[in-house]
Amino acid sequence: MSLIPQILIPADEMQRLRSIHRYDAALSLQESVFGEFVALAARIFNLPISLIALVDREQVFYKASYGLPNIQTQPREEALCSTAILDNKAVVYADLTYESSPLITNQAATAARDKNLRFYAAAPLRMPDERRIGSLCIIDYQPRHLSEGEQQLLEQIAILISQMVAVRYCCLQSPELGVDQWHLIRNQVQEELQGLQALVRYLATRHGSPIPIPDDILLLISRRLNDLREVLDQYES
């Protein structure tokens, strides 16, 4: 018998699970490029932990991890990422010690407390069929607020991750593109993400790490991410 509370199960649950398998998300998200995404997210927000979570039927699988290398899977009712697939916008828990959201189960609150986690924010991974299959999350051991601009940037990175899964699927299903084209795209994106990390390091050296992130820095990073999205738009269909 499932222990997952009904409140954590989206209305489109069956279609959502089919989307996970259709896009081969479990295998796709293991590609090394997704490690670059979580490393970039952690660096942008100057936080110690970032994860990509795939929310399956009963388990949450952490397919890419920065800062929590030993976490691989978690029962769905224990994972905060289970709450991130319920809406199309980011969820933010500024201080888990005092968070009273009905979406956070006792099991999830206990799991977070056992790891001394205080801050959690996540943006959903939404596929072209509009199904939310998982999330990109950022985590801290200290309380923190996230500005509207920061939330939008987190959502922007999650959109790119979702696009990468879709582009991989399109390449592998297309005789005209194929696995070689996917490898070219993946390597190009990986190089761009590494370049973005270098930019963020430079900005931190020059300006420090103010919280919240200033709007001009958010805009600069967002423009670079938009350039990357334009590359992916050529292949997603």
mmCIF file of C-alpha atoms in Angstrom:
data_model
loop_
_atom_site.group_PDB
_atom_site.id
_atom_site.type_symbol
_atom_site.label_atom_id
_atom_site.label_comp_id
_atom_site.label_asym_id
_atom_site.label_seq_id
_atom_site.Cartn_x
_atom_site.Cartn_y
_atom_site.Cartn_z
ATOM 1 C CA MET A 1 0.000 0.000 0.000
ATOM 2 C CA SER A 2 1.389 3.376 -0.992
ATOM 3 C CA LEU A 3 2.362 5.785 1.804
ATOM 4 C CA ILE A 4 2.269 8.803 -0.500
ATOM 5 C CA PRO A 5 -0.333 11.348 0.669
ATOM 6 C CA GLN A 6 -2.954 12.153 -1.945
ATOM 7 C CA ILE A 7 -2.043 15.841 -1.729
ATOM 8 C CA LEU A 8 1.346 15.024 -3.308
ATOM 9 C CA ILE A 9 -0.130 13.217 -6.322
ATOM 10 C CA PRO A 10 -0.882 15.513 -9.299
ATOM 11 C CA ALA A 11 -4.164 15.130 -11.172
ATOM 12 C CA ASP A 12 -2.224 14.034 -14.278
ATOM 13 C CA GLU A 13 -0.120 11.431 -12.437
ATOM 14 C CA MET A 14 -0.546 8.601 -14.964
ATOM 15 C CA GLN A 15 0.251 10.855 -17.936
ATOM 16 C CA ARG A 16 3.217 12.268 -15.995
ATOM 17 C CA LEU A 17 4.652 8.813 -15.391
ATOM 18 C CA ARG A 18 4.194 7.944 -19.065
ATOM 19 C CA SER A 19 6.112 11.108 -19.981
ATOM 20 C CA ILE A 20 9.049 10.017 -17.805
ATOM 21 C CA HIS A 21 9.284 6.779 -19.769
ATOM 22 C CA ARG A 22 8.532 8.316 -23.159
ATOM 23 C CA TYR A 23 11.450 10.724 -22.915
ATOM 24 C CA ASP A 24 13.709 8.109 -21.289
ATOM 25 C CA ALA A 25 14.301 10.660 -18.535
ATOM 26 C CA ALA A 26 15.875 8.232 -16.066
ATOM 27 C CA LEU A 27 18.705 7.432 -18.469
ATOM 28 C CA SER A 28 18.909 10.887 -20.040
ATOM 29 C CA LEU A 29 19.437 12.719 -16.742
ATOM 30 C CA GLN A 30 22.465 10.547 -15.971
ATOM 31 C CA GLU A 31 24.448 12.251 -18.752
ATOM 32 C CA SER A 32 27.391 14.272 -17.489
ATOM 33 C CA VAL A 33 26.039 17.549 -18.861
ATOM 34 C CA PHE A 34 23.409 17.597 -16.117
ATOM 35 C CA GLY A 35 26.176 17.612 -13.537
ATOM 36 C CA GLU A 36 27.260 20.903 -15.109
ATOM 37 C CA PHE A 37 23.755 22.294 -14.625
ATOM 38 C CA VAL A 38 23.665 21.584 -10.894
ATOM 39 C CA ALA A 39 27.203 22.896 -10.435
ATOM 40 C CA LEU A 40 26.194 26.097 -12.233
ATOM 41 C CA ALA A 41 23.032 26.514 -10.142
ATOM 42 C CA ALA A 42 24.967 26.076 -6.894
ATOM 43 C CA ARG A 43 27.570 28.609 -8.018
ATOM 44 C CA ILE A 44 25.060 31.198 -9.237
ATOM 45 C CA PHE A 45 23.123 31.196 -5.969
ATOM 46 C CA ASN A 46 26.257 30.654 -3.840
ATOM 47 C CA LEU A 47 24.712 27.638 -2.132
ATOM 48 C CA PRO A 48 26.351 24.376 -1.057
ATOM 49 C CA ILE A 49 23.827 21.958 -2.587
ATOM 50 C CA SER A 50 21.997 21.582 -5.886
ATOM 51 C CA LEU A 51 20.193 18.503 -7.201
ATOM 52 C CA ILE A 52 18.204 17.296 -10.183
ATOM 53 C CA ALA A 53 15.379 15.073 -8.971
ATOM 54 C CA LEU A 54 13.230 12.684 -10.994
ATOM 55 C CA VAL A 55 9.919 12.011 -9.231
ATOM 56 C CA ASP A 56 8.836 8.490 -10.168
ATOM 57 C CA ARG A 57 5.863 6.454 -8.948
ATOM 58 C CA GLU A 58 7.086 5.777 -5.407
ATOM 59 C CA GLN A 59 10.683 6.999 -5.334
ATOM 60 C CA VAL A 60 12.545 10.212 -6.053
ATOM 61 C CA PHE A 61 15.794 9.563 -7.906
ATOM 62 C CA TYR A 62 18.569 12.155 -7.692
ATOM 63 C CA LYS A 63 20.130 12.001 -11.146
ATOM 64 C CA ALA A 64 22.670 14.808 -10.714
ATOM 65 C CA SER A 65 24.075 16.061 -7.445
ATOM 66 C CA TYR A 66 26.314 18.863 -6.251
ATOM 67 C CA GLY A 67 27.169 18.965 -2.558
ATOM 68 C CA LEU A 68 25.333 15.775 -1.539
ATOM 69 C CA PRO A 69 27.265 13.083 -3.405
ATOM 70 C CA ASN A 70 25.879 10.139 -1.426
ATOM 71 C CA ILE A 71 22.195 10.765 -2.044
ATOM 72 C CA GLN A 72 20.734 8.662 -4.845
ATOM 73 C CA THR A 73 17.119 7.933 -4.001
ATOM 74 C CA GLN A 74 14.474 8.724 -1.415
ATOM 75 C CA PRO A 75 10.905 7.574 -0.798
ATOM 76 C CA ARG A 76 8.564 10.050 -2.439
ATOM 77 C CA GLU A 77 6.791 10.958 0.805
ATOM 78 C CA GLU A 78 10.167 11.892 2.363
ATOM 79 C CA ALA A 79 11.371 14.124 -0.477
ATOM 80 C CA LEU A 80 10.746 17.856 -0.636
ATOM 81 C CA CYS A 81 11.125 17.537 -4.409
ATOM 82 C CA SER A 82 7.743 15.783 -4.449
ATOM 83 C CA THR A 83 6.162 19.174 -3.783
ATOM 84 C CA ALA A 84 7.910 20.837 -6.739
ATOM 85 C CA ILE A 85 5.939 18.935 -9.401
ATOM 86 C CA LEU A 86 2.567 20.229 -8.227
ATOM 87 C CA ASP A 87 2.746 23.627 -9.944
ATOM 88 C CA ASN A 88 4.406 25.323 -12.901
ATOM 89 C CA LYS A 89 6.403 27.756 -10.784
ATOM 90 C CA ALA A 90 9.173 27.463 -8.244
ATOM 91 C CA VAL A 91 8.500 26.489 -4.646
ATOM 92 C CA VAL A 92 10.522 28.220 -1.940
ATOM 93 C CA TYR A 93 10.828 27.209 1.721
ATOM 94 C CA ALA A 94 12.864 29.991 3.303
ATOM 95 C CA ASP A 95 13.314 28.242 6.659
ATOM 96 C CA LEU A 96 12.290 24.608 6.995
ATOM 97 C CA THR A 97 12.477 24.837 10.783
ATOM 98 C CA TYR A 98 9.378 27.015 10.808
ATOM 99 C CA GLU A 99 7.756 26.009 7.500
ATOM 100 C CA SER A 100 4.073 25.138 7.902
ATOM 101 C CA SER A 101 3.132 24.179 4.337
ATOM 102 C CA PRO A 102 0.627 21.280 4.287
ATOM 103 C CA LEU A 103 2.620 19.853 1.361
ATOM 104 C CA ILE A 104 5.563 19.012 3.614
ATOM 105 C CA THR A 105 4.906 15.636 5.205
ATOM 106 C CA ASN A 106 6.178 14.675 8.641
ATOM 107 C CA GLN A 107 8.550 12.253 6.901
ATOM 108 C CA ALA A 108 9.951 15.027 4.670
ATOM 109 C CA ALA A 109 10.347 17.410 7.605
ATOM 110 C CA THR A 110 12.193 14.718 9.563
ATOM 111 C CA ALA A 111 14.459 13.850 6.613
ATOM 112 C CA ALA A 112 15.373 17.528 6.135
ATOM 113 C CA ARG A 113 16.007 17.980 9.864
ATOM 114 C CA ASP A 114 18.224 14.898 9.979
ATOM 115 C CA LYS A 115 20.421 16.473 7.277
ATOM 116 C CA ASN A 116 20.333 19.901 8.995
ATOM 117 C CA LEU A 117 18.713 21.481 5.932
ATOM 118 C CA ARG A 118 17.056 24.865 6.440
ATOM 119 C CA PHE A 119 16.474 26.391 2.975
ATOM 120 C CA TYR A 120 14.974 24.674 -0.062
ATOM 121 C CA ALA A 121 13.851 26.018 -3.436
ATOM 122 C CA ALA A 122 12.987 24.077 -6.573
ATOM 123 C CA ALA A 123 11.692 24.692 -10.078
ATOM 124 C CA PRO A 124 9.816 21.954 -11.961
ATOM 125 C CA LEU A 125 11.195 20.135 -14.984
ATOM 126 C CA ARG A 126 8.386 20.377 -17.540
ATOM 127 C CA MET A 127 8.461 18.380 -20.748
ATOM 128 C CA PRO A 128 7.015 19.509 -24.125
ATOM 129 C CA ASP A 129 3.788 17.656 -23.285
ATOM 130 C CA GLU A 130 3.501 19.945 -20.191
ATOM 131 C CA ARG A 131 4.038 17.070 -17.737
ATOM 132 C CA ARG A 132 6.242 17.836 -14.738
ATOM 133 C CA ILE A 133 8.667 14.962 -14.240
ATOM 134 C CA GLY A 134 10.957 16.302 -11.541
ATOM 135 C CA SER A 135 12.784 19.383 -10.362
ATOM 136 C CA LEU A 136 15.976 21.382 -10.117
ATOM 137 C CA CYS A 137 16.532 22.297 -6.491
ATOM 138 C CA ILE A 138 18.958 24.438 -4.500
ATOM 139 C CA ILE A 139 19.506 23.887 -0.783
ATOM 140 C CA ASP A 140 21.276 25.532 2.151
ATOM 141 C CA TYR A 141 22.033 24.741 5.766
ATOM 142 C CA GLN A 142 20.979 28.293 6.663
ATOM 143 C CA PRO A 143 17.670 30.124 6.137
ATOM 144 C CA ARG A 144 17.480 32.255 3.020
ATOM 145 C CA HIS A 145 14.979 34.219 0.984
ATOM 146 C CA LEU A 146 14.803 34.123 -2.803
ATOM 147 C CA SER A 147 13.873 37.266 -4.715
ATOM 148 C CA GLU A 148 11.412 37.170 -7.594
ATOM 149 C CA GLY A 149 14.271 37.638 -10.057
ATOM 150 C CA GLU A 150 16.208 34.769 -8.480
ATOM 151 C CA GLN A 151 13.161 32.515 -8.681
ATOM 152 C CA GLN A 152 12.774 33.365 -12.358
ATOM 153 C CA LEU A 153 16.419 32.507 -12.996
ATOM 154 C CA LEU A 154 16.022 29.154 -11.212
ATOM 155 C CA GLU A 155 12.996 28.450 -13.415
ATOM 156 C CA GLN A 156 14.996 29.446 -16.493
ATOM 157 C CA ILE A 157 17.714 26.901 -15.692
ATOM 158 C CA ALA A 158 15.064 24.220 -15.091
ATOM 159 C CA ILE A 159 13.568 24.966 -18.511
ATOM 160 C CA LEU A 160 16.965 24.405 -20.126
ATOM 161 C CA ILE A 161 17.371 21.083 -18.324
ATOM 162 C CA SER A 162 13.942 20.008 -19.563
ATOM 163 C CA GLN A 163 14.879 21.083 -23.070
ATOM 164 C CA MET A 164 18.046 19.029 -22.961
ATOM 165 C CA VAL A 165 16.043 15.902 -22.107
ATOM 166 C CA ALA A 166 13.652 16.648 -24.978
ATOM 167 C CA VAL A 167 16.467 17.382 -27.453
ATOM 168 C CA ARG A 168 18.215 14.141 -26.561
ATOM 169 C CA TYR A 169 14.965 12.290 -27.236
ATOM 170 C CA CYS A 170 14.471 14.075 -30.561
ATOM 171 C CA CYS A 171 18.030 13.339 -31.694
ATOM 172 C CA LEU A 172 17.902 9.670 -30.790
ATOM 173 C CA GLN A 173 14.514 9.257 -32.491
ATOM 174 C CA SER A 174 15.542 11.074 -35.674
ATOM 175 C CA PRO A 175 17.443 9.321 -38.506
ATOM 176 C CA GLU A 176 18.598 12.765 -39.699
ATOM 177 C CA LEU A 177 20.113 13.696 -36.323
ATOM 178 C CA GLY A 178 20.966 10.576 -34.352
ATOM 179 C CA VAL A 179 23.362 9.918 -31.504
ATOM 180 C CA ASP A 180 26.303 11.750 -33.111
ATOM 181 C CA GLN A 181 24.339 14.988 -33.341
ATOM 182 C CA TRP A 182 23.228 14.578 -29.732
ATOM 183 C CA HIS A 183 26.856 14.204 -28.662
ATOM 184 C CA LEU A 184 27.760 17.401 -30.534
ATOM 185 C CA ILE A 185 24.897 19.313 -28.894
ATOM 186 C CA ARG A 186 25.674 17.894 -25.463
ATOM 187 C CA ASN A 187 29.339 18.844 -25.714
ATOM 188 C CA GLN A 188 28.499 22.328 -26.982
ATOM 189 C CA VAL A 189 26.103 22.915 -24.093
ATOM 190 C CA GLN A 190 28.584 21.513 -21.591
ATOM 191 C CA GLU A 191 31.275 23.912 -22.789
ATOM 192 C CA GLU A 192 28.847 26.836 -22.576
ATOM 193 C CA LEU A 193 27.865 25.886 -19.016
ATOM 194 C CA GLN A 194 31.516 25.708 -18.006
ATOM 195 C CA GLY A 195 31.996 29.149 -19.541
ATOM 196 C CA LEU A 196 29.055 30.442 -17.526
ATOM 197 C CA GLN A 197 30.581 29.023 -14.362
ATOM 198 C CA ALA A 198 33.788 30.900 -15.145
ATOM 199 C CA LEU A 199 31.759 34.096 -15.635
ATOM 200 C CA VAL A 200 29.976 33.632 -12.304
ATOM 201 C CA ARG A 201 33.318 33.047 -10.554
ATOM 202 C CA TYR A 202 34.661 36.241 -12.106
ATOM 203 C CA LEU A 203 31.605 38.226 -11.037
ATOM 204 C CA ALA A 204 31.921 36.874 -7.489
ATOM 205 C CA THR A 205 35.592 37.867 -7.379
ATOM 206 C CA ARG A 206 34.803 41.363 -8.611
ATOM 207 C CA HIS A 207 31.536 42.062 -6.765
ATOM 208 C CA GLY A 208 31.452 39.550 -3.920
ATOM 209 C CA SER A 209 28.368 37.398 -3.321
ATOM 210 C CA PRO A 210 25.570 39.784 -2.339
ATOM 211 C CA ILE A 211 22.187 38.352 -1.332
ATOM 212 C CA PRO A 212 19.877 38.768 -3.105
ATOM 213 C CA ILE A 213 21.764 38.678 -6.394
ATOM 214 C CA PRO A 214 21.675 42.162 -7.968
ATOM 215 C CA ASP A 215 19.350 42.610 -10.930
ATOM 216 C CA ASP A 216 22.136 43.551 -13.345
ATOM 217 C CA ILE A 217 23.980 40.292 -12.633
ATOM 218 C CA LEU A 218 20.757 38.301 -12.932
ATOM 219 C CA LEU A 219 20.129 39.950 -16.303
ATOM 220 C CA LEU A 220 23.638 39.167 -17.565
ATOM 221 C CA ILE A 221 23.341 35.485 -16.625
ATOM 222 C CA SER A 222 19.797 35.293 -17.996
ATOM 223 C CA ARG A 223 20.937 36.621 -21.379
ATOM 224 C CA ARG A 224 23.637 33.968 -21.598
ATOM 225 C CA LEU A 225 21.075 31.300 -20.753
ATOM 226 C CA ASN A 226 18.733 32.663 -23.422
ATOM 227 C CA ASP A 227 21.517 32.303 -25.994
ATOM 228 C CA LEU A 228 21.806 28.670 -24.990
ATOM 229 C CA ARG A 229 18.059 28.173 -25.274
ATOM 230 C CA GLU A 230 18.102 29.530 -28.823
ATOM 231 C CA VAL A 231 20.611 26.811 -29.738
ATOM 232 C CA LEU A 232 18.361 24.108 -28.274
ATOM 233 C CA ASP A 233 15.230 25.540 -29.927
ATOM 234 C CA GLN A 234 16.663 24.485 -33.303
ATOM 235 C CA TYR A 235 16.442 20.807 -32.366
ATOM 236 C CA GLU A 236 13.427 20.439 -30.070
ATOM 237 C CA SER A 237 10.189 19.517 -31.806
#
